[in-house]
PDB file of C-alpha atoms in Angstrom:
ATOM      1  CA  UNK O  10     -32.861 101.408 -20.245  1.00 66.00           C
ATOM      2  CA  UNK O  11     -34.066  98.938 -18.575  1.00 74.00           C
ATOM      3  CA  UNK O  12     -34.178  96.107 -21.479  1.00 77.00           C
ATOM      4  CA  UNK O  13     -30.515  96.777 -22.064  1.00 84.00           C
ATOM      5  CA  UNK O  14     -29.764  96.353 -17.873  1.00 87.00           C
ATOM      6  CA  UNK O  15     -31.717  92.781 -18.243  1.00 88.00           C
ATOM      7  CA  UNK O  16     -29.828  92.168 -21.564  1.00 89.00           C
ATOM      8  CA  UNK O  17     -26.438  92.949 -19.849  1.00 91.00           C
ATOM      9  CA  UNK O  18     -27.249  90.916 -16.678  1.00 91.00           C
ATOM     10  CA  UNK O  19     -28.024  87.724 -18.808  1.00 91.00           C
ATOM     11  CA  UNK O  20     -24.799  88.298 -20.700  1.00 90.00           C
ATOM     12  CA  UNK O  21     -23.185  88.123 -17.870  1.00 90.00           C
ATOM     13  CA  UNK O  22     -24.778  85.566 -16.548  1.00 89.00           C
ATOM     14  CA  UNK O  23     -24.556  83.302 -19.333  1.00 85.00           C
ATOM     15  CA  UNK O  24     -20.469  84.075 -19.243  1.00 83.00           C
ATOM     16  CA  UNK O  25     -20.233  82.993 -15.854  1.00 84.00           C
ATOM     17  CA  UNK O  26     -21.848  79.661 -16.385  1.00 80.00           C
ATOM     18  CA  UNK O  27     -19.806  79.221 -19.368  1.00 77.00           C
ATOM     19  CA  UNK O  28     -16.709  80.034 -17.266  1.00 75.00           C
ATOM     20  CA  UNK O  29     -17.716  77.925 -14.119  1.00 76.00           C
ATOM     21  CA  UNK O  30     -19.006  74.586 -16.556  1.00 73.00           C
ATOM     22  CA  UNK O  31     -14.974  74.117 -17.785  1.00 67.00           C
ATOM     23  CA  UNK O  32     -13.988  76.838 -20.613  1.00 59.00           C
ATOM     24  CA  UNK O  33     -10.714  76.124 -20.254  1.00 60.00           C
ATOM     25  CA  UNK O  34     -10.671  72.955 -18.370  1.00 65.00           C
ATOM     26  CA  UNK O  35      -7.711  71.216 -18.772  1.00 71.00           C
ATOM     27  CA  UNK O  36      -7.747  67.342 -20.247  1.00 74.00           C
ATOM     28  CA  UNK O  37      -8.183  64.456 -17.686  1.00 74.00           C
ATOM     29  CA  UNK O  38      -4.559  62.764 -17.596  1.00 78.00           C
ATOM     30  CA  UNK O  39      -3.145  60.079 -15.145  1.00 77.00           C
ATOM     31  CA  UNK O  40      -1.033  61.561 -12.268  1.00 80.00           C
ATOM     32  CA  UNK O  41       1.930  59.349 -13.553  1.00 81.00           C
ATOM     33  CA  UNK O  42       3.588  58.360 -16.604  1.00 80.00           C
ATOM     34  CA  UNK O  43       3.673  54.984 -14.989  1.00 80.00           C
ATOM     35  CA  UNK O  44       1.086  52.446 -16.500  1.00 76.00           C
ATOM     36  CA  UNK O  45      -1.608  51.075 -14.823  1.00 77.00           C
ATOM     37  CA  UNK O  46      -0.571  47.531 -15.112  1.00 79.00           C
ATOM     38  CA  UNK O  47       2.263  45.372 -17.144  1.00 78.00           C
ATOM     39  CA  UNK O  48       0.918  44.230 -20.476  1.00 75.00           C
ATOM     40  CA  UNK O  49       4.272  42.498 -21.102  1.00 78.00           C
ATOM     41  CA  UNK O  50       3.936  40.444 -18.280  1.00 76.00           C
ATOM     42  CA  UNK O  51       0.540  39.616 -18.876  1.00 74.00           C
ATOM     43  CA  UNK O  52       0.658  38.658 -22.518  1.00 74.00           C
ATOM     44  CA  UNK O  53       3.816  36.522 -21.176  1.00 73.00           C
ATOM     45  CA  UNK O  54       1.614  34.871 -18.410  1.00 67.00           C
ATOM     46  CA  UNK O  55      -1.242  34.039 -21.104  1.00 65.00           C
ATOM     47  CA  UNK O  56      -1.589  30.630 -23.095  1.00 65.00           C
ATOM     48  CA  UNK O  57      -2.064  31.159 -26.647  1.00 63.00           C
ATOM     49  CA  UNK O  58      -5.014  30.256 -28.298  1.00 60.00           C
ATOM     50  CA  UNK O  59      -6.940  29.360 -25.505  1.00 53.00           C
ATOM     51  CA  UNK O  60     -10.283  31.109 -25.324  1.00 57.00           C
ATOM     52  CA  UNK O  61     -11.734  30.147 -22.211  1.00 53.00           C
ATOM     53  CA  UNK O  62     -12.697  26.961 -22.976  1.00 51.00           C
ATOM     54  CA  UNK O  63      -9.974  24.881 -21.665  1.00 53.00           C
ATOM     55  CA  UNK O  64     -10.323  21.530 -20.777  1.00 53.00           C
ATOM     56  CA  UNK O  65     -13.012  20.785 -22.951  1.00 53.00           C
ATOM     57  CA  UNK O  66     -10.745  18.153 -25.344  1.00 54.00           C
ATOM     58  CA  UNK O  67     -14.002  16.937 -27.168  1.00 53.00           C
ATOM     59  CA  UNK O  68     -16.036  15.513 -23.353  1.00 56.00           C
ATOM     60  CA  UNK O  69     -19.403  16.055 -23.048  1.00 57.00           C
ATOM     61  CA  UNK O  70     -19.938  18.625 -19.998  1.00 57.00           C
ATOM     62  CA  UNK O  71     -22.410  17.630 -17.414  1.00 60.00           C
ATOM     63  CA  UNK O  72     -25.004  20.401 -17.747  1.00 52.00           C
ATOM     64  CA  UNK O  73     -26.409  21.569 -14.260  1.00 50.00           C
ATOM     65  CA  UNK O  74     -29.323  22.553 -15.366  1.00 47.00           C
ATOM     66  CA  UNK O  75     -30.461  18.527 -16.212  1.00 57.00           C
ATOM     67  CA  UNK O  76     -32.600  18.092 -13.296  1.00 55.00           C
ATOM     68  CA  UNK O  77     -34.804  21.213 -14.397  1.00 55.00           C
ATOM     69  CA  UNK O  78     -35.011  19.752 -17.809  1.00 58.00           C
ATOM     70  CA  UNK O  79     -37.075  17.050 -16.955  1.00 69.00           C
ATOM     71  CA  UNK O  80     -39.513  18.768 -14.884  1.00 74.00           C
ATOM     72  CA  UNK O  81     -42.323  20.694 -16.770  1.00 81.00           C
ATOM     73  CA  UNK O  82     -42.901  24.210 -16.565  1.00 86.00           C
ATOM     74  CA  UNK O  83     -46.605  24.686 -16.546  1.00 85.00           C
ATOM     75  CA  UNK O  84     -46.974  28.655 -17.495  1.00 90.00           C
ATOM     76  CA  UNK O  85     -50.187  30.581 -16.570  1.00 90.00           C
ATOM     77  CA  UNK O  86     -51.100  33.641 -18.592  1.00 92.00           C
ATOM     78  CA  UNK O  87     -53.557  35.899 -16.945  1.00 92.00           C
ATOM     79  CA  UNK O  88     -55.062  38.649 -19.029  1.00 91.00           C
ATOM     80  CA  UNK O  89     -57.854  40.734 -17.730  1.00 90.00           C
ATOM     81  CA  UNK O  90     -60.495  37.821 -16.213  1.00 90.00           C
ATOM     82  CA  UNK O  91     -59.128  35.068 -18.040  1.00 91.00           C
ATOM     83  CA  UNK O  92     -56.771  32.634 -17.873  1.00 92.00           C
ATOM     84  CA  UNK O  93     -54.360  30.342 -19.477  1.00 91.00           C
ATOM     85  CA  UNK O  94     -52.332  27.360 -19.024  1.00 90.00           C
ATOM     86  CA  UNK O  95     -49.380  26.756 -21.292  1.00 87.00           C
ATOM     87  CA  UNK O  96     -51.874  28.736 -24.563  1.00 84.00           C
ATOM     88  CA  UNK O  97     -55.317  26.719 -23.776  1.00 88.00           C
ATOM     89  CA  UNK O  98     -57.535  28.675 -22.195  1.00 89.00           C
ATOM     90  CA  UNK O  99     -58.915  27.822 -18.637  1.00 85.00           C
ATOM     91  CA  UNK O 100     -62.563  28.924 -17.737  1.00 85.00           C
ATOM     92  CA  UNK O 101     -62.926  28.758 -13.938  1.00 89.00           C
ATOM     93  CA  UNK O 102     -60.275  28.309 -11.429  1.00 90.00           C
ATOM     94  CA  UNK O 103     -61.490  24.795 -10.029  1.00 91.00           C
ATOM     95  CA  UNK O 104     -60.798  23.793 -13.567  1.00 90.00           C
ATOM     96  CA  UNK O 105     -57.469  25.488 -14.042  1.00 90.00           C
ATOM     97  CA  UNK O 106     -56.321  23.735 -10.497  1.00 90.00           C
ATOM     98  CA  UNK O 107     -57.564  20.339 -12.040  1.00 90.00           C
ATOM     99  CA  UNK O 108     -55.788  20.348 -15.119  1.00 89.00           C
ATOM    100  CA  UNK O 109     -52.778  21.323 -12.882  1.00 88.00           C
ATOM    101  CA  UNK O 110     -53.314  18.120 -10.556  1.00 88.00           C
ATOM    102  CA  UNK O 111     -54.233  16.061 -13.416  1.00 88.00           C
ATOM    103  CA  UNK O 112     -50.487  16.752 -15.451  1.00 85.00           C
ATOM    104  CA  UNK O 113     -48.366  17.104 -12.370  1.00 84.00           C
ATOM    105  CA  UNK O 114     -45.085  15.296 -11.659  1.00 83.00           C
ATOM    106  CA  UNK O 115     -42.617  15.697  -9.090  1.00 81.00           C
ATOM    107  CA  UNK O 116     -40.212  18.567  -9.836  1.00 82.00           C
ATOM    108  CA  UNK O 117     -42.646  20.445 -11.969  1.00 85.00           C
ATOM    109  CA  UNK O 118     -43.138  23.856 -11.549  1.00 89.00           C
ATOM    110  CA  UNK O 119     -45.618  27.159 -12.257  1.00 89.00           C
ATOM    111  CA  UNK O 120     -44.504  30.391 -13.997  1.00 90.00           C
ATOM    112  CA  UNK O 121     -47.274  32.720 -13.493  1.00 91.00           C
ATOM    113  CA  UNK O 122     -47.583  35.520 -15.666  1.00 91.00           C
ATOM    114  CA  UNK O 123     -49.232  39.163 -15.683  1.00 90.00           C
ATOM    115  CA  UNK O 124     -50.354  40.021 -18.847  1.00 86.00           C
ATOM    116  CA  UNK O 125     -52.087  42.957 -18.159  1.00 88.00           C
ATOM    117  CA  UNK O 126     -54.267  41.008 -15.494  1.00 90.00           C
ATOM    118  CA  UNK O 127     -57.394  42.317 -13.397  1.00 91.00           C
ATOM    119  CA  UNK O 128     -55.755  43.877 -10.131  1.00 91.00           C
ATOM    120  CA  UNK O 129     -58.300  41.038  -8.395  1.00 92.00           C
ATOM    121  CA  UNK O 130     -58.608  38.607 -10.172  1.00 93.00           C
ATOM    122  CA  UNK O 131     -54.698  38.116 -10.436  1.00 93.00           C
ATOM    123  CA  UNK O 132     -54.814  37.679  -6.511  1.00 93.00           C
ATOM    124  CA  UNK O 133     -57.234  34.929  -6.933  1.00 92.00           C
ATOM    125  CA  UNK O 134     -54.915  32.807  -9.309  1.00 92.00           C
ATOM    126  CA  UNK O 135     -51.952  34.264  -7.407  1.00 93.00           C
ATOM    127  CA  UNK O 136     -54.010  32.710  -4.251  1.00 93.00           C
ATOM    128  CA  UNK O 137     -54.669  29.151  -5.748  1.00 92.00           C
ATOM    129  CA  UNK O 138     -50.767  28.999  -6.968  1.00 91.00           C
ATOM    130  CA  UNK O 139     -49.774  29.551  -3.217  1.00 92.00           C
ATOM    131  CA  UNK O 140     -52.409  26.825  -2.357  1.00 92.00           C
ATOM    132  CA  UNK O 141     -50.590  24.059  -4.551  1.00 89.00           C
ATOM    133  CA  UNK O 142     -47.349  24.738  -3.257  1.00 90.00           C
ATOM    134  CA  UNK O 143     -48.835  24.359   0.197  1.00 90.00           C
ATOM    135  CA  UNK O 144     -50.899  21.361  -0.613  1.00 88.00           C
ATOM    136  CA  UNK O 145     -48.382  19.574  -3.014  1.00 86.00           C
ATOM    137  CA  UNK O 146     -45.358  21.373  -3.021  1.00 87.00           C
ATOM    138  CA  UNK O 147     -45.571  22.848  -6.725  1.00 86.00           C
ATOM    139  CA  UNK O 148     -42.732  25.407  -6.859  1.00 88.00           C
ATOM    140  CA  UNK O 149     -43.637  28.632  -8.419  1.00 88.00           C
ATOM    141  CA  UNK O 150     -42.406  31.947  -9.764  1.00 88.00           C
ATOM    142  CA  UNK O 151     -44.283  34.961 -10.717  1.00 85.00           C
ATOM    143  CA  UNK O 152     -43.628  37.420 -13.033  1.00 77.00           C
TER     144      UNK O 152
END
């Protein structure tokens, strides 16, 4: 008796969330038959055959990014307890900040990078990147 009770209970239960999720919802239509805007006037207002690059006409664009072009991005990988600068491996820090000072021009800049670093250790590279752009300006970016 009582099986069939919890039986009945979940039927009904089931029907009710059928009913209240949208079993016979009605389709999701605009309030008015008017449209949303007026293609024909758009298409009208449109030049043909131009896809965004107007003004072009064969000139060479100045590219804003020219300045950063120039300027070298010195990349340090830190993995566990070691460290790299732009793929050659760096064995102490005072070495890593040397070959740093040693390449530097103005408008360079450092892209440090986790790659699966030592909670620590990262802090101390993190520490010594701060300490160049305080001493020298560098601009960094960590990732």
């Amino acid at each position: 008796m009582r099986k069939r009770r919890g039986k009945r209970v979940l039927l009904l239960v089931c029907l009710g969330l059928f009913l209240l999720l949208g079993m016979g919802a009605k389709p999701v239509e605009l309030l008015s038959k008017t449209p949303l805007i007026d293609l024909d006037a758009a298409i009208q207002d449109a030049p043909f055959g131009q896809n965004g690059n107007a003004g072009t006409d064969g000139k060479e664009e100045t590219d804003p990014f020219k300045p950063y072009k120039q300027a070298e991005v010195f990349t340090i990988r830190v993995r566990g307890e070691e460290v790299w600068l732009n793929d050659k491996q760096s064995h102490t820090l005072e070495g890593l900040k040397a070959s740093i000072l040693g390449a530097y021009k103005s408008g360079d800049r450092i892209l440090l990078k986790d790659d699966f670093a030592e909670a620590h250790f990262y802090k101390k590279v993190l520490t010594l990147v701060v300490e160049l752009y305080d001493e020298r300006g560098i601009k960094y970016a960590a990732d």
